[in-house]
PDB file of C-alpha atoms and ligand atoms in Angstrom:
ATOM      1  CA  UNK A  18       0.000   0.000   0.000  1.00  0.00           C
ATOM      2  CA  UNK A  19       1.093   3.583  -0.611  1.00  0.00           C
ATOM      3  CA  UNK A  20       3.071   5.154   2.183  1.00  0.00           C
ATOM      4  CA  UNK A  21       1.697   8.650   2.693  1.00  0.00           C
ATOM      5  CA  UNK A  22       4.618   9.522   4.960  1.00  0.00           C
ATOM      6  CA  UNK A  23       7.300   9.160   2.353  1.00  0.00           C
ATOM      7  CA  UNK A  24       8.946  12.305   0.998  1.00  0.00           C
ATOM      8  CA  UNK A  25      11.266  12.875  -1.889  1.00  0.00           C
ATOM      9  CA  UNK A  26      14.172  14.307   0.081  1.00  0.00           C
ATOM     10  CA  UNK A  27      16.263  15.194  -2.966  1.00  0.00           C
ATOM     11  CA  UNK A  28      13.536  17.445  -4.283  1.00  0.00           C
ATOM     12  CA  UNK A  29      13.101  19.156  -0.906  1.00  0.00           C
ATOM     13  CA  UNK A  30      16.838  19.604  -0.318  1.00  0.00           C
ATOM     14  CA  UNK A  31      17.340  21.196  -3.717  1.00  0.00           C
ATOM     15  CA  UNK A  32      15.525  24.283  -2.452  1.00  0.00           C
ATOM     16  CA  UNK A  33      16.518  25.161   1.121  1.00  0.00           C
ATOM     17  CA  UNK A  34      13.675  26.805   2.946  1.00  0.00           C
ATOM     18  CA  UNK A  35      11.097  24.550   1.347  1.00  0.00           C
ATOM     19  CA  UNK A  36       8.257  23.640   3.642  1.00  0.00           C
ATOM     20  CA  UNK A  37       6.009  20.653   3.367  1.00  0.00           C
ATOM     21  CA  UNK A  38       3.072  19.906   5.594  1.00  0.00           C
ATOM     22  CA  UNK A  39       1.457  16.645   6.451  1.00  0.00           C
ATOM     23  CA  UNK A  40      -1.987  16.738   7.966  1.00  0.00           C
ATOM     24  CA  UNK A  41      -3.395  13.300   7.609  1.00  0.00           C
ATOM     25  CA  UNK A  42      -4.766  10.257   9.346  1.00  0.00           C
ATOM     26  CA  UNK A  43      -2.919   7.002   9.203  1.00  0.00           C
ATOM     27  CA  UNK A  44      -4.322   3.697  10.411  1.00  0.00           C
ATOM     28  CA  UNK A  45      -2.152   2.175  13.136  1.00  0.00           C
ATOM     29  CA  UNK A  46      -2.285  -1.069  11.172  1.00  0.00           C
ATOM     30  CA  UNK A  47      -0.493   0.720   8.322  1.00  0.00           C
ATOM     31  CA  UNK A  48       2.283   1.578  10.773  1.00  0.00           C
ATOM     32  CA  UNK A  49       2.506  -2.099  11.640  1.00  0.00           C
ATOM     33  CA  UNK A  50       1.088  -1.441  15.084  1.00  0.00           C
ATOM     34  CA  UNK A  51      -1.182  -4.441  15.404  1.00  0.00           C
ATOM     35  CA  UNK A  52      -2.548  -6.116  18.507  1.00  0.00           C
ATOM     36  CA  UNK A  53      -1.099  -3.503  20.861  1.00  0.00           C
ATOM     37  CA  UNK A  54      -3.619  -3.327  23.685  1.00  0.00           C
ATOM     38  CA  UNK A  55      -2.830   0.284  24.479  1.00  0.00           C
ATOM     39  CA  UNK A  56      -4.717   1.369  21.352  1.00  0.00           C
ATOM     40  CA  UNK A  57      -8.372   0.793  20.489  1.00  0.00           C
ATOM     41  CA  UNK A  58      -8.805  -1.691  17.694  1.00  0.00           C
ATOM     42  CA  UNK A  59      -8.824  -0.093  14.250  1.00  0.00           C
ATOM     43  CA  UNK A  60      -7.587   3.269  15.585  1.00  0.00           C
ATOM     44  CA  UNK A  61      -5.982   5.977  13.459  1.00  0.00           C
ATOM     45  CA  UNK A  62      -3.241   8.401  14.377  1.00  0.00           C
ATOM     46  CA  UNK A  63      -3.670  12.025  13.405  1.00  0.00           C
ATOM     47  CA  UNK A  64      -0.390  13.273  11.951  1.00  0.00           C
ATOM     48  CA  UNK A  65       0.430  16.980  11.847  1.00  0.00           C
ATOM     49  CA  UNK A  66       3.997  17.419  10.698  1.00  0.00           C
ATOM     50  CA  UNK A  67       5.940  20.227   9.110  1.00  0.00           C
ATOM     51  CA  UNK A  68       9.055  19.460   7.207  1.00  0.00           C
ATOM     52  CA  UNK A  69      11.571  22.174   6.472  1.00  0.00           C
ATOM     53  CA  UNK A  70      14.707  21.841   4.416  1.00  0.00           C
ATOM     54  CA  UNK A  71      18.025  23.416   5.323  1.00  0.00           C
ATOM     55  CA  UNK A  72      20.977  23.226   2.955  1.00  0.00           C
ATOM     56  CA  UNK A  73      22.062  19.752   4.031  1.00  0.00           C
ATOM     57  CA  UNK A  74      19.364  18.662   6.427  1.00  0.00           C
ATOM     58  CA  UNK A  75      15.638  18.349   6.949  1.00  0.00           C
ATOM     59  CA  UNK A  76      13.893  19.340  10.156  1.00  0.00           C
ATOM     60  CA  UNK A  77      10.652  17.552  10.945  1.00  0.00           C
ATOM     61  CA  UNK A  78       8.465  18.882  13.693  1.00  0.00           C
ATOM     62  CA  UNK A  79       4.864  18.718  14.754  1.00  0.00           C
ATOM     63  CA  UNK A  80       2.617  16.451  16.726  1.00  0.00           C
ATOM     64  CA  UNK A  81       0.756  13.200  16.645  1.00  0.00           C
ATOM     65  CA  UNK A  82      -2.647  12.586  18.223  1.00  0.00           C
ATOM     66  CA  UNK A  83      -3.608   9.050  19.018  1.00  0.00           C
ATOM     67  CA  UNK A  84      -6.420   7.497  21.071  1.00  0.00           C
ATOM     68  CA  UNK A  85      -5.218   5.125  23.770  1.00  0.00           C
ATOM     69  CA  UNK A  86      -6.571   3.263  26.770  1.00  0.00           C
ATOM     70  CA  UNK A  87      -5.337   1.219  29.677  1.00  0.00           C
ATOM     71  CA  UNK A  88      -5.825   0.325  33.311  1.00  0.00           C
ATOM     72  CA  UNK A  89      -4.613   2.707  35.996  1.00  0.00           C
ATOM     73  CA  UNK A  90      -1.719   1.031  37.770  1.00  0.00           C
ATOM     74  CA  UNK A  91      -2.815   2.323  41.171  1.00  0.00           C
ATOM     75  CA  UNK A  92      -6.623   2.143  41.252  1.00  0.00           C
ATOM     76  CA  UNK A  93      -7.212  -0.337  38.388  1.00  0.00           C
ATOM     77  CA  UNK A  94      -9.862   1.880  36.784  1.00  0.00           C
ATOM     78  CA  UNK A  95     -10.067   2.051  32.990  1.00  0.00           C
ATOM     79  CA  UNK A  96      -8.365   5.169  31.751  1.00  0.00           C
ATOM     80  CA  UNK A  97      -7.289   6.671  28.441  1.00  0.00           C
ATOM     81  CA  UNK A  98      -7.958   9.519  26.075  1.00  0.00           C
ATOM     82  CA  UNK A  99      -6.123  11.226  23.263  1.00  0.00           C
ATOM     83  CA  UNK A 100      -2.358  11.256  23.628  1.00  0.00           C
ATOM     84  CA  UNK A 101      -0.419  14.095  22.081  1.00  0.00           C
ATOM     85  CA  UNK A 102       3.153  13.270  21.079  1.00  0.00           C
ATOM     86  CA  UNK A 103       5.608  15.981  20.164  1.00  0.00           C
ATOM     87  CA  UNK A 104       7.827  15.338  17.172  1.00  0.00           C
ATOM     88  CA  UNK A 105      11.102  17.075  16.547  1.00  0.00           C
ATOM     89  CA  UNK A 106      13.639  15.252  14.429  1.00  0.00           C
ATOM     90  CA  UNK A 107      16.606  16.217  12.341  1.00  0.00           C
ATOM     91  CA  UNK A 108      17.766  14.321   9.266  1.00  0.00           C
ATOM     92  CA  UNK A 109      21.204  15.093   7.885  1.00  0.00           C
ATOM     93  CA  UNK A 110      23.044  14.034   4.748  1.00  0.00           C
ATOM     94  CA  UNK A 111      26.289  14.202   6.694  1.00  0.00           C
ATOM     95  CA  UNK A 112      25.820  13.477  10.351  1.00  0.00           C
ATOM     96  CA  UNK A 113      27.202  16.250  12.574  1.00  0.00           C
ATOM     97  CA  UNK A 114      24.476  16.305  15.224  1.00  0.00           C
ATOM     98  CA  UNK A 115      24.627  13.214  17.469  1.00  0.00           C
ATOM     99  CA  UNK A 116      20.816  13.268  17.782  1.00  0.00           C
ATOM    100  CA  UNK A 117      20.192  13.360  14.049  1.00  0.00           C
ATOM    101  CA  UNK A 118      19.215  10.549  11.711  1.00  0.00           C
ATOM    102  CA  UNK A 119      21.149   9.947   8.556  1.00  0.00           C
ATOM    103  CA  UNK A 120      19.420  10.877   5.343  1.00  0.00           C
ATOM    104  CA  UNK A 121      20.103   7.974   3.044  1.00  0.00           C
ATOM    105  CA  UNK A 122      19.177   8.014  -0.601  1.00  0.00           C
ATOM    106  CA  UNK A 123      16.496  10.241  -2.040  1.00  0.00           C
ATOM    107  CA  UNK A 124      13.592   9.099   0.060  1.00  0.00           C
ATOM    108  CA  UNK A 125      12.784  10.276   3.551  1.00  0.00           C
ATOM    109  CA  UNK A 126      10.403   7.838   5.181  1.00  0.00           C
ATOM    110  CA  UNK A 127       8.738   9.263   8.280  1.00  0.00           C
ATOM    111  CA  UNK A 128       6.736   6.129   8.949  1.00  0.00           C
ATOM    112  CA  UNK A 129       9.314   4.388  11.203  1.00  0.00           C
ATOM    113  CA  UNK A 130       9.759   7.558  13.272  1.00  0.00           C
ATOM    114  CA  UNK A 131       6.017   8.035  13.752  1.00  0.00           C
ATOM    115  CA  UNK A 132       5.714   4.385  14.722  1.00  0.00           C
ATOM    116  CA  UNK A 133       8.571   4.547  17.212  1.00  0.00           C
ATOM    117  CA  UNK A 134       7.307   7.730  18.862  1.00  0.00           C
ATOM    118  CA  UNK A 135       3.842   6.228  19.322  1.00  0.00           C
ATOM    119  CA  UNK A 136       5.222   3.042  20.808  1.00  0.00           C
ATOM    120  CA  UNK A 137       7.553   4.893  23.174  1.00  0.00           C
ATOM    121  CA  UNK A 138       5.228   7.686  24.281  1.00  0.00           C
ATOM    122  CA  UNK A 139       2.062   5.708  24.922  1.00  0.00           C
ATOM    123  CA  UNK A 140       2.023   4.699  28.590  1.00  0.00           C
ATOM    124  CA  UNK A 141       2.141   0.985  29.356  1.00  0.00           C
ATOM    125  CA  UNK A 142       1.538   1.423  33.081  1.00  0.00           C
ATOM    126  CA  UNK A 143      -0.675   4.532  33.075  1.00  0.00           C
ATOM    127  CA  UNK A 144      -2.182   6.569  35.862  1.00  0.00           C
ATOM    128  CA  UNK A 145      -5.813   7.731  35.645  1.00  0.00           C
ATOM    129  CA  UNK A 146      -4.540  11.097  36.923  1.00  0.00           C
ATOM    130  CA  UNK A 147      -1.143  12.205  38.246  1.00  0.00           C
ATOM    131  CA  UNK A 148      -2.317  12.262  41.862  1.00  0.00           C
ATOM    132  CA  UNK A 149      -4.348   9.040  41.785  1.00  0.00           C
ATOM    133  CA  UNK A 150      -4.734   7.921  45.400  1.00  0.00           C
ATOM    134  CA  UNK A 151      -4.947   4.241  44.469  1.00  0.00           C
ATOM    135  CA  UNK A 152      -6.640   1.412  46.299  1.00  0.00           C
ATOM    136  CA  UNK A 153      -6.543   1.080  50.070  1.00  0.00           C
ATOM    137  CA  UNK A 154      -4.162  -1.818  50.805  1.00  0.00           C
ATOM    138  CA  UNK A 155      -6.362  -2.816  53.766  1.00  0.00           C
ATOM    139  CA  UNK A 156      -9.951  -2.719  52.465  1.00  0.00           C
ATOM    140  CA  UNK A 157      -9.462  -2.334  48.712  1.00  0.00           C
ATOM    141  CA  UNK A 158     -11.575   0.821  48.473  1.00  0.00           C
ATOM    142  CA  UNK A 159     -10.757   3.185  45.626  1.00  0.00           C
ATOM    143  CA  UNK A 160      -9.427   6.134  47.589  1.00  0.00           C
ATOM    144  CA  UNK A 161     -10.206   8.546  44.756  1.00  0.00           C
ATOM    145  CA  UNK A 162     -13.894   7.913  45.463  1.00  0.00           C
ATOM    146  CA  UNK A 163     -13.909   7.200  49.156  1.00  0.00           C
ATOM    147  CA  UNK A 164     -11.177   8.015  51.666  1.00  0.00           C
ATOM    148  CA  UNK A 165     -12.119   4.898  53.781  1.00  0.00           C
ATOM    149  CA  UNK A 166     -11.601   4.750  57.529  1.00  0.00           C
ATOM    150  CA  UNK A 167      -8.561   2.494  57.581  1.00  0.00           C
ATOM    151  CA  UNK A 168      -5.391   3.446  59.469  1.00  0.00           C
ATOM    152  CA  UNK A 169      -3.262   6.308  58.218  1.00  0.00           C
ATOM    153  CA  UNK A 170      -0.819   5.382  55.469  1.00  0.00           C
ATOM    154  CA  UNK A 171       2.304   3.667  56.815  1.00  0.00           C
ATOM    155  CA  UNK A 172       5.256   5.905  57.510  1.00  0.00           C
ATOM    156  CA  UNK A 173       8.114   6.078  55.064  1.00  0.00           C
ATOM    157  CA  UNK A 174      10.011   2.821  55.505  1.00  0.00           C
ATOM    158  CA  UNK A 175      13.418   4.434  55.047  1.00  0.00           C
ATOM    159  CA  UNK A 176      12.884   6.142  58.391  1.00  0.00           C
ATOM    160  CA  UNK A 177      11.607   2.935  60.000  1.00  0.00           C
ATOM    161  CA  UNK A 178      15.015   1.445  59.267  1.00  0.00           C
ATOM    162  CA  UNK A 179      16.778   4.326  60.962  1.00  0.00           C
ATOM    163  CA  UNK A 180      14.473   4.154  63.965  1.00  0.00           C
ATOM    164  CA  UNK A 181      15.225   0.454  64.332  1.00  0.00           C
ATOM    165  CA  UNK A 182      18.937   1.165  64.164  1.00  0.00           C
ATOM    166  CA  UNK A 183      18.622   3.667  66.973  1.00  0.00           C
ATOM    167  CA  UNK A 184      17.084   0.993  69.189  1.00  0.00           C
ATOM    168  CA  UNK A 185      20.155  -1.157  68.675  1.00  0.00           C
ATOM    169  CA  UNK A 186      22.529   1.538  69.898  1.00  0.00           C
ATOM    170  CA  UNK A 187      23.461   1.481  73.585  1.00  0.00           C
ATOM    171  CA  UNK A 188      21.804   4.300  75.554  1.00  0.00           C
ATOM    172  CA  UNK A 189      24.040   7.323  76.249  1.00  0.00           C
TER     173      UNK A 189
HETATM  174 ZN1  LIG B 215      -6.090   5.643  39.275  1.00  0.00          ZN
HETATM  175 ZN1  LIG B 216      -9.415   1.170  53.558  1.00  0.00          ZN
END
């Protein structure tokens, strides 16, 4: 199938300052992301990229929007939404920037980069919210919904260790 994320780099590099925009939807299956449970089945990624040519390099920046879902690692509630991934990559004919990718041949294929960013940025052990209070270890209540009446959270165990050590020391 046609790869909508392939660019003729030679043509772009010939005229420094050239800008090319990609605003399209790509099926995750076309990025060879198949059976990954973090994404709803049959989902698309929204690709908004801007490609700019310098004399010997191409800068690609923009963002990707992808629906995702998962189970909160603290409270086990279903969570998810639309993930926004920031893209900023540099492709060089002659590598001088250690972060850059090498531009080989006349084709610049953005598909592997989009795929890699999605796989890396999508959380595998998500939180439903940054301050999720989790489940009570004693009664199992979801503390986001109900601050149950169980004992106060245990003290920081690093200090418990120190306290124990103190007990071992002979009294002054
Ligand atoms: Zn949670
Ligand atoms: Zn409880």
